[in-house]
mmCIF file of C-alpha atoms in Angstrom:
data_model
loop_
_atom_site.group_PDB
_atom_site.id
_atom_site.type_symbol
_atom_site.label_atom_id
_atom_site.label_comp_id
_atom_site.label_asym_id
_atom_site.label_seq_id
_atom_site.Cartn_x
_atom_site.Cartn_y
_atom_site.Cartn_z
ATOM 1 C CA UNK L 3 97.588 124.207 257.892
ATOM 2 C CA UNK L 4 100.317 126.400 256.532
ATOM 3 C CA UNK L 5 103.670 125.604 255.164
ATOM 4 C CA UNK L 6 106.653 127.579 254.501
ATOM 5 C CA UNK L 7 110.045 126.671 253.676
ATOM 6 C CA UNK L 8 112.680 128.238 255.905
ATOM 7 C CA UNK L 9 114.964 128.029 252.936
ATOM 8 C CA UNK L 10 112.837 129.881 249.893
ATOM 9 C CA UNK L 11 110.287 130.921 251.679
ATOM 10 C CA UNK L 12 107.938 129.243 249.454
ATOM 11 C CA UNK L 13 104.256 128.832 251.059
ATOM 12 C CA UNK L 14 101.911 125.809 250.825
ATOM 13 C CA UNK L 15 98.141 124.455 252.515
ATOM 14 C CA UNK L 16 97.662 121.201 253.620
ATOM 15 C CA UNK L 17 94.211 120.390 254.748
ATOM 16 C CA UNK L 18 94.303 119.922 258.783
ATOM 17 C CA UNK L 19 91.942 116.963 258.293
ATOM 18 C CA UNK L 20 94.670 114.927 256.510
ATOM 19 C CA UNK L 21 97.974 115.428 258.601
ATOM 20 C CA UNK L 22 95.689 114.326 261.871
ATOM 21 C CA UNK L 23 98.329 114.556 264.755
ATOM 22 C CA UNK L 24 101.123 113.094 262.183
ATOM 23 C CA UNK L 25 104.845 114.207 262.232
ATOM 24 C CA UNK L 26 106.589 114.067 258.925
ATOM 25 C CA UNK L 27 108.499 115.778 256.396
ATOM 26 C CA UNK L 28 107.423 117.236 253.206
ATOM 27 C CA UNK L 29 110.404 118.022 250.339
ATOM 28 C CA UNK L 30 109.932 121.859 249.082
ATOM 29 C CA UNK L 31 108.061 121.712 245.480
ATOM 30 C CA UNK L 32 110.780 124.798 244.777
ATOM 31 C CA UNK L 33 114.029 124.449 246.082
ATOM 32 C CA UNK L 34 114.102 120.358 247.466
ATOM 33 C CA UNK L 35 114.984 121.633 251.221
ATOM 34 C CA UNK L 36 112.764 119.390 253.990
ATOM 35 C CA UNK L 37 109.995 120.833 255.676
ATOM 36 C CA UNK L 38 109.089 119.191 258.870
ATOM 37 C CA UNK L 39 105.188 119.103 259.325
ATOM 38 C CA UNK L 40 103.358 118.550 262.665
ATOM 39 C CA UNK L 41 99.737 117.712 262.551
ATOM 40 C CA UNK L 42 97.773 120.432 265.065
ATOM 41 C CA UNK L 43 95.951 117.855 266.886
ATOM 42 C CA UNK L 44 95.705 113.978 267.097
ATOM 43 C CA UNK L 45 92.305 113.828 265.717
ATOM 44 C CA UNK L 46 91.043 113.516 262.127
ATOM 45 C CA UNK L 47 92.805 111.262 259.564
ATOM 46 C CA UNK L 48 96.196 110.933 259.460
ATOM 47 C CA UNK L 49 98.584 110.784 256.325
ATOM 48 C CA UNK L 50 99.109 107.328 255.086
ATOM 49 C CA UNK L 51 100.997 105.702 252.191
ATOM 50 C CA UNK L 52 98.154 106.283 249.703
ATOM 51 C CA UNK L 53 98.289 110.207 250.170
ATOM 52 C CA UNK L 54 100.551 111.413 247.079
ATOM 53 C CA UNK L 55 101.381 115.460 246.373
ATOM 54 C CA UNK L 56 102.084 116.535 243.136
ATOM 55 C CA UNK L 57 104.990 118.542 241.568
ATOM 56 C CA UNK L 58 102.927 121.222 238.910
ATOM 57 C CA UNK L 59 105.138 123.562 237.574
ATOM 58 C CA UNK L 60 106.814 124.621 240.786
ATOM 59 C CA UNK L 61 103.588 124.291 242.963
ATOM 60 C CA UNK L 62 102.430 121.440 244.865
ATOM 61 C CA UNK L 63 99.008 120.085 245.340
ATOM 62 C CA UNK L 64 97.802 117.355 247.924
ATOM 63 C CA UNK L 65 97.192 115.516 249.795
ATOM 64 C CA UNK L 66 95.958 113.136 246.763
ATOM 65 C CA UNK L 67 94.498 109.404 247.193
ATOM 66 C CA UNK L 68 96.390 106.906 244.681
ATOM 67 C CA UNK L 69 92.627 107.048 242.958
ATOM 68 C CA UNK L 70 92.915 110.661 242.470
ATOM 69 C CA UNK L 71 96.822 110.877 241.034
ATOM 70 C CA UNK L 72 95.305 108.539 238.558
ATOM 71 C CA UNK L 73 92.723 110.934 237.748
ATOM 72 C CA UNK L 74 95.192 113.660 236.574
ATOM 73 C CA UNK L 75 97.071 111.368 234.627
ATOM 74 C CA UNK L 76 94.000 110.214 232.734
ATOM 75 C CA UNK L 77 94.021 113.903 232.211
ATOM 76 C CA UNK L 78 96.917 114.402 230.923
ATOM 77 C CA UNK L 79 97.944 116.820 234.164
ATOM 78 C CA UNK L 80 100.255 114.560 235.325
ATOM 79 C CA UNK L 81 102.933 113.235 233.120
ATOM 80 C CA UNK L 82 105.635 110.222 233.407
ATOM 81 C CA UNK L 83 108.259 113.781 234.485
ATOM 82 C CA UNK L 84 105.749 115.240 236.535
ATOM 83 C CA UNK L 85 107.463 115.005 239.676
ATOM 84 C CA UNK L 86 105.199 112.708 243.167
ATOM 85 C CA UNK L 87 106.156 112.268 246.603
ATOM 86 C CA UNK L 88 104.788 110.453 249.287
ATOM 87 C CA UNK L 89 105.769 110.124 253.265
ATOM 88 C CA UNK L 90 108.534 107.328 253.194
ATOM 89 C CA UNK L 91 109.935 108.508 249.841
ATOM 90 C CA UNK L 92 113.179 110.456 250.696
ATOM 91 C CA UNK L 93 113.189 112.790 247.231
ATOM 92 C CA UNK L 94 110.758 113.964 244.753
ATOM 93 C CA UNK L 95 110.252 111.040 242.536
ATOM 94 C CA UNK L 96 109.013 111.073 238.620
ATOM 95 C CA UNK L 97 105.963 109.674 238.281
ATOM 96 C CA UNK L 98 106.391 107.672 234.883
ATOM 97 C CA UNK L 99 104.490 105.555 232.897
ATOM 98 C CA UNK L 100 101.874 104.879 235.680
ATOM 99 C CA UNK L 101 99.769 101.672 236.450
ATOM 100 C CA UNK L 102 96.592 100.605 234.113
ATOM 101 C CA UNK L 103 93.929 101.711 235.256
ATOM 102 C CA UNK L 104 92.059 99.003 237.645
ATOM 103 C CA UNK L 105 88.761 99.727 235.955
ATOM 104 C CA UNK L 106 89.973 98.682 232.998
ATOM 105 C CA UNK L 107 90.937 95.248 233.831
ATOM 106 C CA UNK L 108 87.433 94.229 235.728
ATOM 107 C CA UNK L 109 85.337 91.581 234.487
ATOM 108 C CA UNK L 110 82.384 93.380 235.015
ATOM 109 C CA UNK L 111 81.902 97.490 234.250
ATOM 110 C CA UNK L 112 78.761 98.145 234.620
ATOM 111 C CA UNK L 113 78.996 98.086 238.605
ATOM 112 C CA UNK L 114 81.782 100.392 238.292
ATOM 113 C CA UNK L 115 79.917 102.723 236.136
ATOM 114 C CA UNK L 116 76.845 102.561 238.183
ATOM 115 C CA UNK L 117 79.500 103.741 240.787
ATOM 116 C CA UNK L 118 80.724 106.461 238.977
ATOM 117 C CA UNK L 119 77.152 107.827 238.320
ATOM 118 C CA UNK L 120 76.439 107.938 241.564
ATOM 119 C CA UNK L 121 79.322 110.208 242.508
ATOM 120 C CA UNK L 122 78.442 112.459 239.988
ATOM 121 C CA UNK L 123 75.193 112.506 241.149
ATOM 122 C CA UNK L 124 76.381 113.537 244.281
ATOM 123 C CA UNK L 125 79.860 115.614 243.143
ATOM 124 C CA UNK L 126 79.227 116.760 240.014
ATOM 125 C CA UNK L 127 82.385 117.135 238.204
ATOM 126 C CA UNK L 128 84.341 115.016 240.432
ATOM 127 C CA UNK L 129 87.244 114.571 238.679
ATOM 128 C CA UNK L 130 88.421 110.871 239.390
ATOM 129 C CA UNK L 131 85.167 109.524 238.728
ATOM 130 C CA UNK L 132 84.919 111.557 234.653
ATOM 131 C CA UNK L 133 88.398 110.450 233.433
ATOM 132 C CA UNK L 134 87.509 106.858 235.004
ATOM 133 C CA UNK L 135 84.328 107.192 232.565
ATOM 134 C CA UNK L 136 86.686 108.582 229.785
ATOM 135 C CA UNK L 137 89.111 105.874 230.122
ATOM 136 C CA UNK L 138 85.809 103.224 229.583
ATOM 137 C CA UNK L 139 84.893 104.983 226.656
ATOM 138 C CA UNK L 140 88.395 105.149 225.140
ATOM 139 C CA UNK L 141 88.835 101.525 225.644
ATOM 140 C CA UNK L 142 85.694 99.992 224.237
ATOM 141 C CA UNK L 143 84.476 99.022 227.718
ATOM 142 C CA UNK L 144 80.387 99.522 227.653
ATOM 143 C CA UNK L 145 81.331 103.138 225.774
ATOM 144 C CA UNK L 146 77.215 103.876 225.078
ATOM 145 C CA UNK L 147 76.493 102.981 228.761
ATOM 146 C CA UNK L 148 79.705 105.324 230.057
ATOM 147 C CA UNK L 149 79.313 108.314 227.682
ATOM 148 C CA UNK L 150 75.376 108.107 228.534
ATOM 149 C CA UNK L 151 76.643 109.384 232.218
ATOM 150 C CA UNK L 152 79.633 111.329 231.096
ATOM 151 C CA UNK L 153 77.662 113.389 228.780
ATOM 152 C CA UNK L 154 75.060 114.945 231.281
ATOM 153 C CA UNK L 155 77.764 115.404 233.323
ATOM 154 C CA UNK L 156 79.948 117.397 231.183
ATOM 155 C CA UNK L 157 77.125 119.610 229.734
ATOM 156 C CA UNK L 158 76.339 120.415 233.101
ATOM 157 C CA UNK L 159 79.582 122.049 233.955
ATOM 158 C CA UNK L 160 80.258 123.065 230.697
ATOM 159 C CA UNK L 161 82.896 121.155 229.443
ATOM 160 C CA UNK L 162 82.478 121.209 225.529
ATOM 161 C CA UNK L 163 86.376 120.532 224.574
ATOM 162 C CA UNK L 164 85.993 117.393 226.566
ATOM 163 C CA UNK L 165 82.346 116.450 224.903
ATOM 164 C CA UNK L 166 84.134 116.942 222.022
ATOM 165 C CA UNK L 167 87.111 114.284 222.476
ATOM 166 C CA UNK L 168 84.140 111.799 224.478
ATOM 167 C CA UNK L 169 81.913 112.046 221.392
ATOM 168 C CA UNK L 170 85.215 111.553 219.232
ATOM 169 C CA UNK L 171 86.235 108.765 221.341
ATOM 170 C CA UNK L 172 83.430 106.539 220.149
ATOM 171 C CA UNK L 173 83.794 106.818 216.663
ATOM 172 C CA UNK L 174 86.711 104.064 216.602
ATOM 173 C CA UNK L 175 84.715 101.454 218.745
ATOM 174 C CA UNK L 176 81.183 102.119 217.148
ATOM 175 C CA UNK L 177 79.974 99.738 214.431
ATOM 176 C CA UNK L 178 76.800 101.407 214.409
ATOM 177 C CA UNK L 179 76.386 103.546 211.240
ATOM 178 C CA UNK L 180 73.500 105.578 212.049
ATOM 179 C CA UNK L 181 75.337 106.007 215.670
ATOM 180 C CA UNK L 182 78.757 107.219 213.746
ATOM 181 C CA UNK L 183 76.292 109.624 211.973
ATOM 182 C CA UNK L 184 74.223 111.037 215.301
ATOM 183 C CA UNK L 185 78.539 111.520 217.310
ATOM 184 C CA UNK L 186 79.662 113.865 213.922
ATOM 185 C CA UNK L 187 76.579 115.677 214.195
ATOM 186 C CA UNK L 188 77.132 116.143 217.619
ATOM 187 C CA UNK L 189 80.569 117.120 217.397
ATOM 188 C CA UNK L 190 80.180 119.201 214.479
ATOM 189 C CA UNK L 191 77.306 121.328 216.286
ATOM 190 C CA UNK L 192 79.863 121.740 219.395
ATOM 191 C CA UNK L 193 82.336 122.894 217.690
ATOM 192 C CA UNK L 194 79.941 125.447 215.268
ATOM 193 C CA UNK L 195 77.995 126.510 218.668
ATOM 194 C CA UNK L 196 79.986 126.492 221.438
ATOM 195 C CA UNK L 197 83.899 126.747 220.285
ATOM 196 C CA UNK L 198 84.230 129.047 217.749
ATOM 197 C CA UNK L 199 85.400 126.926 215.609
ATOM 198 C CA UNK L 200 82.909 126.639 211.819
ATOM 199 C CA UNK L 201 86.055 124.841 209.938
ATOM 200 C CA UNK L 202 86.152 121.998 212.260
ATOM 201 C CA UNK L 203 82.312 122.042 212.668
ATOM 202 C CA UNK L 204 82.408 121.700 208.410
ATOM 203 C CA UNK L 205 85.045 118.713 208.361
ATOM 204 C CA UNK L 206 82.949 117.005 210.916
ATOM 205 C CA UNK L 207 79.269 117.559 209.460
ATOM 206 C CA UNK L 208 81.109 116.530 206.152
ATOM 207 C CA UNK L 209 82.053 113.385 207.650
ATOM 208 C CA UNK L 210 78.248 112.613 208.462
ATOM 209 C CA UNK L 211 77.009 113.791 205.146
ATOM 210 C CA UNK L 212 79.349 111.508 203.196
ATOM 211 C CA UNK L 213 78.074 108.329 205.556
ATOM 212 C CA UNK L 214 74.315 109.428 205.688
ATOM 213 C CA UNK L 215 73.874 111.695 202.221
ATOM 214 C CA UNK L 216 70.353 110.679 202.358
ATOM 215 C CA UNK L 217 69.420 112.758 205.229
ATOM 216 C CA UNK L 218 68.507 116.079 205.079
ATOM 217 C CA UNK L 219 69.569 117.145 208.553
ATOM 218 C CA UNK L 220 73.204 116.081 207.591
ATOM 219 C CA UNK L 221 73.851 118.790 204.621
ATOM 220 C CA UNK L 222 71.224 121.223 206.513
ATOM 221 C CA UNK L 223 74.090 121.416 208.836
ATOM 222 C CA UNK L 224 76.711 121.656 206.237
ATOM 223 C CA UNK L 225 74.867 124.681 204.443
ATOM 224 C CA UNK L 226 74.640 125.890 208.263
ATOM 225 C CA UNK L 227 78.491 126.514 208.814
ATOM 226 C CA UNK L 228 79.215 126.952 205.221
ATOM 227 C CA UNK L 229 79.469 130.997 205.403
ATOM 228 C CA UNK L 230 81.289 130.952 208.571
ATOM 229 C CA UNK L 231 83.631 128.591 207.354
ATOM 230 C CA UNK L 232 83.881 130.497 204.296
ATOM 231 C CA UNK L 233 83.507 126.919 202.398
ATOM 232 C CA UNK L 234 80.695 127.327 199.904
ATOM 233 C CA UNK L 235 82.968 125.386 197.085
ATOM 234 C CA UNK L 236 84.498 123.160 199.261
ATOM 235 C CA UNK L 237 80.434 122.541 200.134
ATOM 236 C CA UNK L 238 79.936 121.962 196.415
ATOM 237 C CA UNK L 239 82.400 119.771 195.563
ATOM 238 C CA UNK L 240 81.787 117.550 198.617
ATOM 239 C CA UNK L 241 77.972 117.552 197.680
ATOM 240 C CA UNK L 242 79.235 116.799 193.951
ATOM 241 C CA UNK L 243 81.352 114.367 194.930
ATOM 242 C CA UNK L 244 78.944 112.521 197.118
ATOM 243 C CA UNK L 245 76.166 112.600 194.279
ATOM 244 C CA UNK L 246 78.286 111.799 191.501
ATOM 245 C CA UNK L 247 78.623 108.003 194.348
ATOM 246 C CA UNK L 248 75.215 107.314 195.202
ATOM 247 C CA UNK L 249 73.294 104.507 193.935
ATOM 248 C CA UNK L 250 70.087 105.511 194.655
ATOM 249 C CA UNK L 251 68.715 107.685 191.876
ATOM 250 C CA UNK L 252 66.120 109.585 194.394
ATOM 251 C CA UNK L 253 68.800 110.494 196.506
ATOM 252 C CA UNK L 254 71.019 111.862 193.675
ATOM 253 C CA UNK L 255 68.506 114.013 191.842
ATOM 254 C CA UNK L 256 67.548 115.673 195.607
ATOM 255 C CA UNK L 257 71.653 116.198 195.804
ATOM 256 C CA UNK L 258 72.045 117.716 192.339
ATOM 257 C CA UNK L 259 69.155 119.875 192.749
ATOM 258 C CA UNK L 260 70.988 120.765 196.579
ATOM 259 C CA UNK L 261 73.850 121.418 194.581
ATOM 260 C CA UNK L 262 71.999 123.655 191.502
ATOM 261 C CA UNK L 263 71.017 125.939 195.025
ATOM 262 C CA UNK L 264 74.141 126.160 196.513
ATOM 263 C CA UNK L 265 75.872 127.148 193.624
ATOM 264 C CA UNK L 266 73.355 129.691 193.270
ATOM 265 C CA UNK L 267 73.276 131.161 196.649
ATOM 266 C CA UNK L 268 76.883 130.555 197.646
ATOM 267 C CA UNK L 269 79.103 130.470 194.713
ATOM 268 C CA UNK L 270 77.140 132.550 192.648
ATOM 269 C CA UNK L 271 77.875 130.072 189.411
ATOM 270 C CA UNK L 272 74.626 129.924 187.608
ATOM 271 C CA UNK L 273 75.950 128.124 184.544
ATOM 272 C CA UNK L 274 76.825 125.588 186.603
ATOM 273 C CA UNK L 275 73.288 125.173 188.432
ATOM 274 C CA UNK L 276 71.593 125.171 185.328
ATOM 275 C CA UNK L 277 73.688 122.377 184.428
ATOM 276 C CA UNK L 278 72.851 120.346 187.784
ATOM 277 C CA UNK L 279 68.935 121.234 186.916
ATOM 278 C CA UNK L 280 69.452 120.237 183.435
ATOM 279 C CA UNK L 281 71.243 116.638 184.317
ATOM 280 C CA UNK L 282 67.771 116.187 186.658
ATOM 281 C CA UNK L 283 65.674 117.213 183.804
ATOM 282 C CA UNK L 284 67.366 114.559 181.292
ATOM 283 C CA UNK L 285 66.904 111.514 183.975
ATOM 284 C CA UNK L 286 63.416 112.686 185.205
ATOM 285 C CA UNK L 287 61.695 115.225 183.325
ATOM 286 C CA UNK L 288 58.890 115.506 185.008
ATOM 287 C CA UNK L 289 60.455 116.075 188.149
ATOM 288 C CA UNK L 290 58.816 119.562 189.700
ATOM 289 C CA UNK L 291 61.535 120.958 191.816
ATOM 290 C CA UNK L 292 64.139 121.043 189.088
ATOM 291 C CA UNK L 293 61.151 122.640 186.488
ATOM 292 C CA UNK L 294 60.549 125.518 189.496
ATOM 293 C CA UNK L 295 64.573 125.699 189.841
ATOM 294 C CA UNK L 296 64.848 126.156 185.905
ATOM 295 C CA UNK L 297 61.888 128.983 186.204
ATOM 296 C CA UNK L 298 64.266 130.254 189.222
ATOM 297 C CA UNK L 299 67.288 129.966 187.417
ATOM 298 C CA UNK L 300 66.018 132.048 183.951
ATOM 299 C CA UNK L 301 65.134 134.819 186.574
ATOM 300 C CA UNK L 302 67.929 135.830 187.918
ATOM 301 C CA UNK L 303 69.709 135.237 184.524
ATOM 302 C CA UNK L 304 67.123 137.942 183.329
ATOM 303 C CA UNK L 305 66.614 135.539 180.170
ATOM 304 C CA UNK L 306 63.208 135.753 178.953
ATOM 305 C CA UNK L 307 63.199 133.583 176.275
ATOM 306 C CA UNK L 308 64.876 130.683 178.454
ATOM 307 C CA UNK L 309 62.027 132.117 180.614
ATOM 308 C CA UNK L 310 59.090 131.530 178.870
ATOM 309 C CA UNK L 311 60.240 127.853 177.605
ATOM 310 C CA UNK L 312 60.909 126.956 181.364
ATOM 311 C CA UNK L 313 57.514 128.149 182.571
ATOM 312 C CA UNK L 314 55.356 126.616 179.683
ATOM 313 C CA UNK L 315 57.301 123.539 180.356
ATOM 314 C CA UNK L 316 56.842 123.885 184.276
ATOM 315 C CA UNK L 317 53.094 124.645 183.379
ATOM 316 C CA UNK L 318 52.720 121.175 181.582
ATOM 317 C CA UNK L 319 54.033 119.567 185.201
ATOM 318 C CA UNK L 320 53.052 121.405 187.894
ATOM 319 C CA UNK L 321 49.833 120.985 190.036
ATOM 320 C CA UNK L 322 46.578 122.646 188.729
ATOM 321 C CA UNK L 323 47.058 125.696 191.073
ATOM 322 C CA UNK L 324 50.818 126.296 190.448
ATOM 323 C CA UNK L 325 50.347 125.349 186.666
ATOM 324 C CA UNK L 326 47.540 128.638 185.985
ATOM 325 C CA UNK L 327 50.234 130.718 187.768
ATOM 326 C CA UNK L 328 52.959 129.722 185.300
ATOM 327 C CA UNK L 329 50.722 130.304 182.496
ATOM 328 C CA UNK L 330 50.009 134.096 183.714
ATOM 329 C CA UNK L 331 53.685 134.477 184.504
ATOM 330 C CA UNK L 332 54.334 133.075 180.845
ATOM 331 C CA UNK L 333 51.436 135.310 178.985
ATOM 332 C CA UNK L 334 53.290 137.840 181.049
ATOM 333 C CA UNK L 335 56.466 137.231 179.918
ATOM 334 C CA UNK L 336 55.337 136.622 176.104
ATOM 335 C CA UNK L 337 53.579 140.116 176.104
ATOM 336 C CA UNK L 338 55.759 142.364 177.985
ATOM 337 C CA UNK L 339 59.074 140.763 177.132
ATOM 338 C CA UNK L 340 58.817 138.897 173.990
ATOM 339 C CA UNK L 341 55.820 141.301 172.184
ATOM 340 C CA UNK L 342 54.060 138.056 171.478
ATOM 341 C CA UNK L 343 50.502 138.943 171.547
ATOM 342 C CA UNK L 344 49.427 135.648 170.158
ATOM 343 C CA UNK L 345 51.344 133.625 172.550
ATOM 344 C CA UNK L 346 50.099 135.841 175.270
ATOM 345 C CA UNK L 347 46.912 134.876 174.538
ATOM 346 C CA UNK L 348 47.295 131.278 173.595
ATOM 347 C CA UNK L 349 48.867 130.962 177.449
ATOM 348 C CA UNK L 350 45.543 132.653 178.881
ATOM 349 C CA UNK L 351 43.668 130.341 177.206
ATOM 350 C CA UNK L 352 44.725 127.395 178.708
ATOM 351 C CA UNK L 353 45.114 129.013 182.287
ATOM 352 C CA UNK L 354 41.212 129.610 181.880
ATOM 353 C CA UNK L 355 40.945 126.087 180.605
ATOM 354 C CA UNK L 356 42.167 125.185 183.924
ATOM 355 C CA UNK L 357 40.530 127.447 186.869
ATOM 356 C CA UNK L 358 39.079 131.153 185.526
ATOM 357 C CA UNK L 359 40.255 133.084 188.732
ATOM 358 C CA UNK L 360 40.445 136.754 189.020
ATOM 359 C CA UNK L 361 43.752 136.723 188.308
ATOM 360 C CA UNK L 362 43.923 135.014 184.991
ATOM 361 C CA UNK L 363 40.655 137.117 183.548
ATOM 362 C CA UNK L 364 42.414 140.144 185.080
ATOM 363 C CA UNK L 365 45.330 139.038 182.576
ATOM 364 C CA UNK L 366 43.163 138.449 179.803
ATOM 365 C CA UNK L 367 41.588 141.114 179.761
ATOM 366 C CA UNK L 368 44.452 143.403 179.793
ATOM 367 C CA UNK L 369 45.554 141.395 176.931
ATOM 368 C CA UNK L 370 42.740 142.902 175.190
ATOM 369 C CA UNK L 371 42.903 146.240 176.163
ATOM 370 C CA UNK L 372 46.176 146.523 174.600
#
């Protein structure tokens, strides 16, 4: 049905199905005039009590069940100004502070929620029966069991500001460390993925690296939104902070040595990554990711002295297979860099000590040669 005010000329639709053969009047959203409605036939369902319109900016929406109003204040659409009005209400009233939610106050949620899923099931996106769900999580009512329907249901239309604020929404009512851990992640990989946003993705992965800094998948993230966010030092100092904390002495080598590579792929400060593979060295020194680091490190610093001392020491540590390679890299080195025939030689030695492959005869014999 159709609606117009004879005073403004403002225009509204009504649903036929809900005016049934009713007579009433209906204040203009616009200009406050009455405008007398007729129902086009007695059949259907008429208006009762429970049908509520709604005031939005200038435009009115309705009929709405009490149920449904409710909804859009759980929203956040309606608010206490937002102007209601119902048949027997003889002005456009504000709706105010609004009831508690009933769901809130039953004994027993699960029901309810078992409810709710089952209106999503068959309306998904139905609006009343979401912010019901987000009202259960926000007030510590079964929120695993609630968010575990919410969530499929807001993925599947799309809804990532409001998987955001469900996933956020947990955080103060879960005890669960490892569940804290698994909501950043999620919310940081929303935000990185599907908002736009690699700053708030960063402050949220931090958040999960700080609680979990044993897991890899944690700073894996954090390296992941890094260059967006432009953040590589705020990455290191969170990653140096976090290290310089932890009690397990495992865990902080893997972190320094994180570190020593993130300062040399994203800030570009070597001095400072040799110091991180250093510190390792000193607690563990025969620890064979910081030796290949220091071998890394003395590359790109084009310093072949600091060179060959890193791979004869890598050499010492490494398995047989990687340890003949440092030895030909370091004969290498000591010949072509140092003009240290005799050391040269001496390194060839030992890498044929080891395994004579091609590679190292190959070397030795162009030792010779020359």
């Amino acid at each position: 049905m159709q609606l117009e005010c004879t005073q403004c000329g403002s225009r509204y639709a009504i649903p036929d199905e809900k005016v049934g053969g009713r007579r009433f009047r209906l204040p203009c959203g616009r200009c406050g005039s009455w405008i007398d409605v007729q129902g086009p036939s007695p059949a259907g369902e008429a208006l009762d009590d429970g049908c509520f319109f709604v005031n939005l900016d200038g435009r009115v929406f309705g009929p709405l069940s009490e149920s449904g109003v409710q909804a859009l204040i759980e929203l956040g659409r309606v608010q206490p100004d937002t102007l209601l009005w119902r048949e027997g209400l003889d002005a456009w009233r504000p709706a105010g502070k609004g009831r508690r939610a009933w769901w809130l106050d039953a004994e027993d949620v699960g029901p309810l929620i078992e409810g709710f899923a089952a209106m999503l099931a068959d309306w998904p996106g139905h609006l009343a029966s979401l912010a019901a769900l987000e009202s259960l999580v926000r007030a510590g009512r079964l929120p695993e069991r609630a968010a575990a329907v919410l969530e499929p249901a807001l993925r599947q239309v799309g809804a990532w500001p409001r998987l955001v604020t469900l996933w956020e929404d947990q955080l103060p009512v879960t005890d669960d460390a490892a569940r804290r851990t698994e909501l950043l992640l999620r919310v940081g990989a929303a935000r990185a993925d599907h908002l736009a946003d690699p700053a708030g993705a960063f402050d949220s992965f931090a958040e999960a690296f700080r609680a979990a800094p044993a897991r890899e998948d944690t700073l894996d993230a954090l390296e992941r939104v890094a260059g967006p966010a432009q953040a590589w030092d705020r990455l290191a100092h969170v990653v140096a902070a976090r290290a310089r904390d932890v009690e397990d002495p495992i865990v902080r080598r893997r972190l320094r040595l994180r570190l020593a590579r993130i300062r040399v792929e994203g800030t570009g400060d070597l001095a400072a990554a040799q110091d991180e593979v250093d510190a390792v060295l000193a607690e563990a020194p025969d620890d064979a990711e910081a030796h290949g680091l220091r071998c890394a490190l003395a590359r790109r610093l084009d310093a072949p002295a600091g060179l060959a001392a890193a791979l004869e020491d890598w050499a010492r540590v490494a398995p047989p297979a990687a340890s003949v390679e440092a030895l030909v890299e370091l004969a290498g080195v000591r010949a072509d860099r140092l003009h240290d025939a005799d050391g040269a030689l001496a390194a060839l030695e030992a890498a044929v000590e080891r395994a004579a492959t091609p590679a190292v005869l190959d070397a030795l014999f162009a030792i010779f040669e020359a």
